[in-house]
Structure formats: structure tokens, C-alpha cells
Amino acid sequence: MSRLYEFDTLKVQGGYNSAEHNHAVSVPIYQTAAFTLGDSYRADRLFSFSESDPIYTRLSNPTVDVLEKRLSQLHGAAAAIALASGMAAVSYSLLNAAGKGGRILSSARLYGGSLDAYSSLFPDIGLEVDIVENPDDISEFERGIKENTRAIFIESLSNPFATIPDIEKIAAVAHRAGILLIVDNTLATPYLLNPFDYGADIVVYSATKGLTGHGNVIAGVVLESGKFDYGNGNYEHFLQPLWFLRDADDRERSILDVFPNEPFTGRLRALHLNYLGAALSPFDAYLVLLGLETLSERVAKQVANAKAVIEYLEQNEHVSWVRHPYAKDNPYKALADKYFPKGAGAVVSFGFKGTEEQKRKFLAATKVFSYQANIGDARSLIINPTETTHVELTHKQRKLTGLSTDTIRLSLGLESPKDLIADLQQAFEVAFS
Ligand SMILES: *Cc1c(COP(=O)(O)O)cnc(C)c1O
């Protein structure tokens, strides 16, 4: 139903045909590990990829399948694959793009976990990552591409400062080199931005955050545009014949032979999901589907709450700076106007002007804002990132991301803006009493 309907219709109904599920109105939870194979002739067809019904829930499941189809339609993507966490989505995508001996070129402004994996884990498995220290300088991306670089990785809206990369220009750099642009669109959600509109080849999400928005599930997603040419000479690992992909006559086939329209997610499912195993459970897929139904309404309200809180913070004497494209003199205003006409997200950071002790008192005093390491929840959240979410960052990485110890990060939820502002006000009063 993708071409016929608008985003808000697809987020509620896309990818699901109740007639195929006993006319159930709500997407059923197929809580089963395996599926009967029928006769051995059908089993042959299933195991040679000529038929694609579910076999085993690690590889696919009808509940998860509806989520994947719905997300594909919301992005106009060729295919999607749901995974057990956002970190699985990030690391599987990078491994899949790089293949054996490939490198990744990545922005320095990233989720702390992604950045730390570059130095702490990926070299163990042969994946080397080069860092673009100033992603606002497009020529740094150009200069950073080496002969064996296989993808550029960026976040469309960074955490905690909501900086915005010029996606279209970075996509052009990637495509001139014949390599993939992978965009982590977690903070933006597809309601605010569809990175495929600006040249992204692969989009990844932590669905744990705003995409689901309930704060009740850990999940991840990888989507592919279906437009990238994997036969361009840089992706030998998609062309290599593999025994396990053989046809009924025992002829070996490549990923591109078996999954011509969705090679990236096809390979990711056949190898990374299959052998590294971070499968999303059917129940968790159901929870993500429930969250998606209200995506636009939630994010629109969160963006409005962010604007109200930014205005309050900007006139507060205990606030030394506010960073968000909607804050005064923010350098990302023009890019926000281009890429985020519906709003530049609901993660807002500010500088706390006071002692370390007063900052701790302030954090302990909020009652509506919940002190926790998450974002994109229906509840409003508050945290001191340097000591918590971004604790992995070295001093150099901190400097690159501009993270100082006075930083306080807010993720605006769905509460009344009046109560949110009053809560911050009373916490400032406690801290400075
Ligand atoms: C949270 C987050 C991740 C990791 O996702 P999990 O679901 O926690 O594994 C990756 N990227 C970004 C931008 C995130 O905010």
C-alpha cells in the first residue's frame, strides 16, 4: 500500500493485511521458535530461497515481518530488517558494508556506544574505522576516504547537541567514491527526516528511542534504499559465490544473485543475523508496532515542548548556554531549515552555571523530569552526559564532540510544557537555595 497512502496512514496500517492473519485487527504475536516445513518438497524450496516463508524465528517471524514491511513503506525503502537492539543495527551494518578488510569512515559526533566500539571491539574482528573530526567540513570526508573504505557513517541529528551534517553533500562524496552512505536516524525518526530523500543508501535506528517512544523495549532496524550498485567493483563480498546459497542443482550463487533487490539486508539476514544472532522477539516487534502508530503525534508534541523549554532556559540566569538548532545563534539553523522543517528533535542540552555540588542538587530535585540514560521516551528525561551516557569518551573525543562537564541533557516527553518548566524552575531554586 506504500504508494497509495500518506505517512500517517502507513504508520498505522502499512505492511499488514488482516486477511492473511485470521482477520485479526491488531497484528498477532507469533510466539513460536519454529514453523512446520510441510512436506520435504516445500522444505527444499524454503532452504534454496525459492520460497520465503518463515522457518525459524532467529531468521524471520510473521510479527517481525509486519514491522519490517511497515518501516520499509514509511521510508519508501526496498527492504528493512528488525534486530534486537540499535547497537546490533549499527554494528551489523558496518560489518556488512566493510566485508573482509574494508574500512569505515565515520563522523566523530556519535552515540557513545558506537564511538567506543570503534576502538574497543571492531579492531578485534578486523574492522578499522577512520574518524572525521569536524563533520561540518565536507572536504574532511573527501580526504578521509581510502582505497578500501566501504562506507561513510553519520548520525542525522547528533546526541547531545543536535548538530546536523549536510547529508546531501556527504552522500555526493560517498557516491563519487562508489561507497555507501549509512545514516543513523535515531534522534530524528522518519517523521522528522527520511534520509533516503537526501541520498542515504542505508538507514539504521535504535527503535528503543523515539521510533517506539514508550521506553519499554530494546530494538533496532536497518533499511536499504534498493538503489545502490553493489556491482561497482567495491563490494566483492556481495558477488562471491557461496555454497549455502546454492540452487536446486548445487550451483553456488552470490548474495546479489539471490537477493537482487535487497542485497544489503539479504546479506545481513543470511550472515550477521543468522550467525551473530541478535533477533528481535515477536513480542518486542509488537511493542514497536504499537509505538509507531502514534509516531507523528508524539514527535510533534515533543518538538513543541522542546521549543517551549528552550525559550525558558534561554532567559534563565543559571544557564550559560543552550544548544539546539532552535536556540539563539545556533550554527545549525540553516541546515535545520533544510532538513528538519517539522522540527529538529526533542533532545536539548544546556550549560549549568553553578558548582558541581549545585548541579548534583539540581539533578536530584527534578520530579517531572526522570533521571535516566535514555532518550525519546513519552516521559521527559534529564541526565549529565559526561558522567553517564558519554562516560566512555576519552578526553580527546569529548573535546571533539564539545562535551563539557557542565552539560545537562534533556529529552522532552509528552507532559504539559507548563509542568516541565515549573519542574526545572523549582529544581534551580533547590540547587541555589
Ligand atoms: C541508543 C542509540 C543507539 C543504540 O541503540 P540501543 O537500542 O540502545 O542498542 C545507537 N545510536 C543512537 C543514535 C542511539 O541514540
Short mmCIF file of C-alpha atoms in Angstrom, two decimals, residues 171-340:
data_model
loop_
_atom_site.label_atom_id
_atom_site.label_comp_id
_atom_site.label_asym_id
_atom_site.label_seq_id
_atom_site.Cartn_x
_atom_site.Cartn_y
_atom_site.Cartn_z
CA ALA A 171 26.10 11.46 0.07
CA ALA A 172 27.63 13.03 -3.03
CA VAL A 173 31.14 12.47 -1.63
CA ALA A 174 30.32 8.81 -0.87
CA HIS A 175 28.81 8.21 -4.28
CA ARG A 176 31.70 9.81 -6.16
CA ALA A 177 33.89 7.20 -4.45
CA GLY A 178 31.36 4.42 -5.17
CA ILE A 179 30.75 3.71 -1.48
CA LEU A 180 27.71 3.55 0.79
CA LEU A 181 26.36 6.33 2.99
CA ILE A 182 24.92 4.84 6.20
CA VAL A 183 22.82 7.21 8.34
CA ASP A 184 21.82 6.60 11.96
CA ASN A 185 18.45 8.39 12.06
CA THR A 186 17.56 7.52 15.67
CA LEU A 187 17.09 11.03 17.09
CA ALA A 188 15.26 12.33 14.03
CA THR A 189 12.81 9.43 13.49
CA PRO A 190 11.27 9.09 9.99
CA TYR A 191 8.58 11.61 10.97
CA LEU A 192 11.13 14.45 11.03
CA LEU A 193 13.52 13.20 8.32
CA ASN A 194 13.73 10.50 5.68
CA PRO A 195 17.48 10.25 4.93
CA PHE A 196 16.75 8.35 1.68
CA ASP A 197 15.36 11.63 0.28
CA TYR A 198 18.87 13.08 0.51
CA GLY A 199 20.94 10.21 -0.86
CA ALA A 200 21.41 7.82 2.08
CA ASP A 201 21.84 4.20 0.95
CA ILE A 202 21.33 2.58 4.34
CA VAL A 203 19.40 3.94 7.34
CA VAL A 204 19.73 2.50 10.84
CA TYR A 205 17.76 3.08 14.03
CA SER A 206 17.76 2.38 17.66
CA ALA A 207 13.99 1.71 17.79
CA THR A 208 14.39 1.83 21.57
CA LYS A 209 14.14 5.62 21.36
CA GLY A 210 11.61 7.86 19.62
CA LEU A 211 10.57 5.35 16.97
CA THR A 212 8.80 3.27 19.65
CA GLY A 213 8.59 6.10 22.18
CA HIS A 214 7.21 4.09 25.11
CA GLY A 215 10.53 3.35 26.76
CA ASN A 216 9.52 -0.29 27.11
CA VAL A 217 11.61 -2.13 24.54
CA ILE A 218 15.15 -2.50 23.16
CA ALA A 219 15.12 -2.84 19.37
CA GLY A 220 16.97 -1.83 16.20
CA VAL A 221 16.31 -1.52 12.47
CA VAL A 222 18.34 -1.45 9.23
CA LEU A 223 16.77 -0.27 5.95
CA GLU A 224 18.16 -0.11 2.42
CA SER A 225 17.23 2.16 -0.46
CA GLY A 226 17.50 -0.55 -3.14
CA LYS A 227 19.28 1.92 -5.43
CA PHE A 228 22.96 1.25 -4.73
CA ASP A 229 25.07 -0.61 -7.30
CA TYR A 230 26.92 -3.38 -5.43
CA GLY A 231 28.46 -4.49 -8.72
CA ASN A 232 30.59 -1.31 -8.94
CA GLY A 233 33.83 -3.07 -8.01
CA ASN A 234 33.93 -2.13 -4.33
CA TYR A 235 31.73 -4.90 -2.95
CA GLU A 236 33.35 -8.19 -3.92
CA HIS A 237 31.75 -9.76 -0.82
CA PHE A 238 28.30 -9.33 -2.38
CA LEU A 239 29.40 -11.09 -5.61
CA GLN A 240 31.30 -14.01 -4.18
CA PRO A 241 29.60 -17.43 -4.82
CA LEU A 242 28.60 -19.15 -1.57
CA TRP A 243 27.85 -22.81 -1.04
CA PHE A 244 24.99 -22.19 1.37
CA LEU A 245 23.23 -20.09 -1.30
CA ARG A 246 23.37 -22.91 -3.90
CA ASP A 247 20.35 -23.57 -6.11
CA ALA A 248 18.48 -26.85 -6.55
CA ASP A 249 21.21 -28.03 -8.97
CA ASP A 250 24.01 -27.35 -6.47
CA ARG A 251 25.24 -24.29 -8.33
CA GLU A 252 26.77 -21.75 -5.92
CA ARG A 253 25.23 -18.29 -6.02
CA SER A 254 26.16 -14.87 -4.66
CA ILE A 255 24.18 -12.56 -2.37
CA LEU A 256 23.45 -10.35 -5.38
CA ASP A 257 22.11 -13.39 -7.34
CA VAL A 258 19.77 -14.46 -4.53
CA PHE A 259 18.70 -11.03 -3.23
CA PRO A 260 18.96 -8.73 -6.30
CA ASN A 261 16.51 -6.14 -4.94
CA GLU A 262 17.69 -6.14 -1.32
CA PRO A 263 21.32 -7.27 -1.24
CA PHE A 264 22.29 -5.36 1.92
CA THR A 265 19.55 -6.64 4.21
CA GLY A 266 19.64 -10.01 2.41
CA ARG A 267 23.31 -10.46 3.32
CA LEU A 268 22.78 -9.07 6.79
CA ARG A 269 19.98 -11.57 7.42
CA ALA A 270 21.83 -14.53 5.90
CA LEU A 271 25.09 -13.87 7.73
CA HIS A 272 25.01 -11.39 10.59
CA LEU A 273 21.56 -12.12 11.95
CA ASN A 274 21.91 -15.80 11.21
CA TYR A 275 25.34 -16.28 12.81
CA LEU A 276 25.67 -13.44 15.32
CA GLY A 277 22.04 -13.87 16.27
CA ALA A 278 20.57 -10.59 17.62
CA ALA A 279 17.00 -11.48 16.58
CA LEU A 280 14.10 -9.29 17.68
CA SER A 281 11.47 -11.24 19.59
CA PRO A 282 7.92 -11.26 18.18
CA PHE A 283 6.59 -9.63 21.37
CA ASP A 284 9.12 -6.80 21.15
CA ALA A 285 8.27 -6.32 17.45
CA TYR A 286 4.63 -5.97 18.53
CA LEU A 287 5.59 -3.28 21.06
CA VAL A 288 7.48 -1.35 18.37
CA LEU A 289 4.42 -1.60 16.08
CA LEU A 290 2.24 -0.16 18.86
CA GLY A 291 4.63 2.73 19.34
CA LEU A 292 4.81 3.50 15.61
CA GLU A 293 1.05 4.07 15.48
CA THR A 294 1.45 7.39 17.33
CA LEU A 295 4.87 8.44 15.99
CA SER A 296 3.85 11.71 14.29
CA GLU A 297 1.59 12.85 17.13
CA ARG A 298 4.23 12.12 19.76
CA VAL A 299 7.17 13.68 17.97
CA ALA A 300 5.20 16.81 17.00
CA LYS A 301 4.28 17.34 20.66
CA GLN A 302 7.85 16.65 21.82
CA VAL A 303 9.21 19.20 19.35
CA ALA A 304 6.70 21.79 20.65
CA ASN A 305 7.73 21.01 24.24
CA ALA A 306 11.39 21.39 23.26
CA LYS A 307 10.72 24.85 21.83
CA ALA A 308 8.92 25.96 25.00
CA VAL A 309 11.69 24.67 27.26
CA ILE A 310 14.44 26.27 25.10
CA GLU A 311 12.70 29.64 25.49
CA TYR A 312 12.56 29.18 29.24
CA LEU A 313 16.21 28.09 29.52
CA GLU A 314 17.46 30.98 27.39
CA GLN A 315 16.23 33.55 29.87
CA ASN A 316 17.40 31.65 32.98
CA GLU A 317 20.31 33.20 34.89
CA HIS A 318 21.69 29.79 35.90
CA VAL A 319 22.05 28.63 32.28
CA SER A 320 25.28 29.57 30.48
CA TRP A 321 24.33 28.25 27.03
CA VAL A 322 21.60 26.28 25.23
CA ARG A 323 22.44 24.03 22.26
CA HIS A 324 19.75 23.14 19.78
CA PRO A 325 19.03 24.43 16.26
CA TYR A 326 16.17 26.48 17.77
CA ALA A 327 18.41 28.16 20.33
CA LYS A 328 19.70 31.70 19.66
CA ASP A 329 22.70 31.97 17.31
CA ASN A 330 22.85 28.23 16.69
CA PRO A 331 25.13 27.48 13.71
CA TYR A 332 22.87 24.65 12.51
CA LYS A 333 19.79 26.82 11.96
CA ALA A 334 20.13 26.84 8.13
CA LEU A 335 20.65 23.07 7.95
CA ALA A 336 17.67 22.59 10.29
CA ASP A 337 15.50 24.69 7.95
CA LYS A 338 16.55 22.49 5.03
CA TYR A 339 16.47 19.01 6.57
CA PHE A 340 14.10 19.42 9.51
#
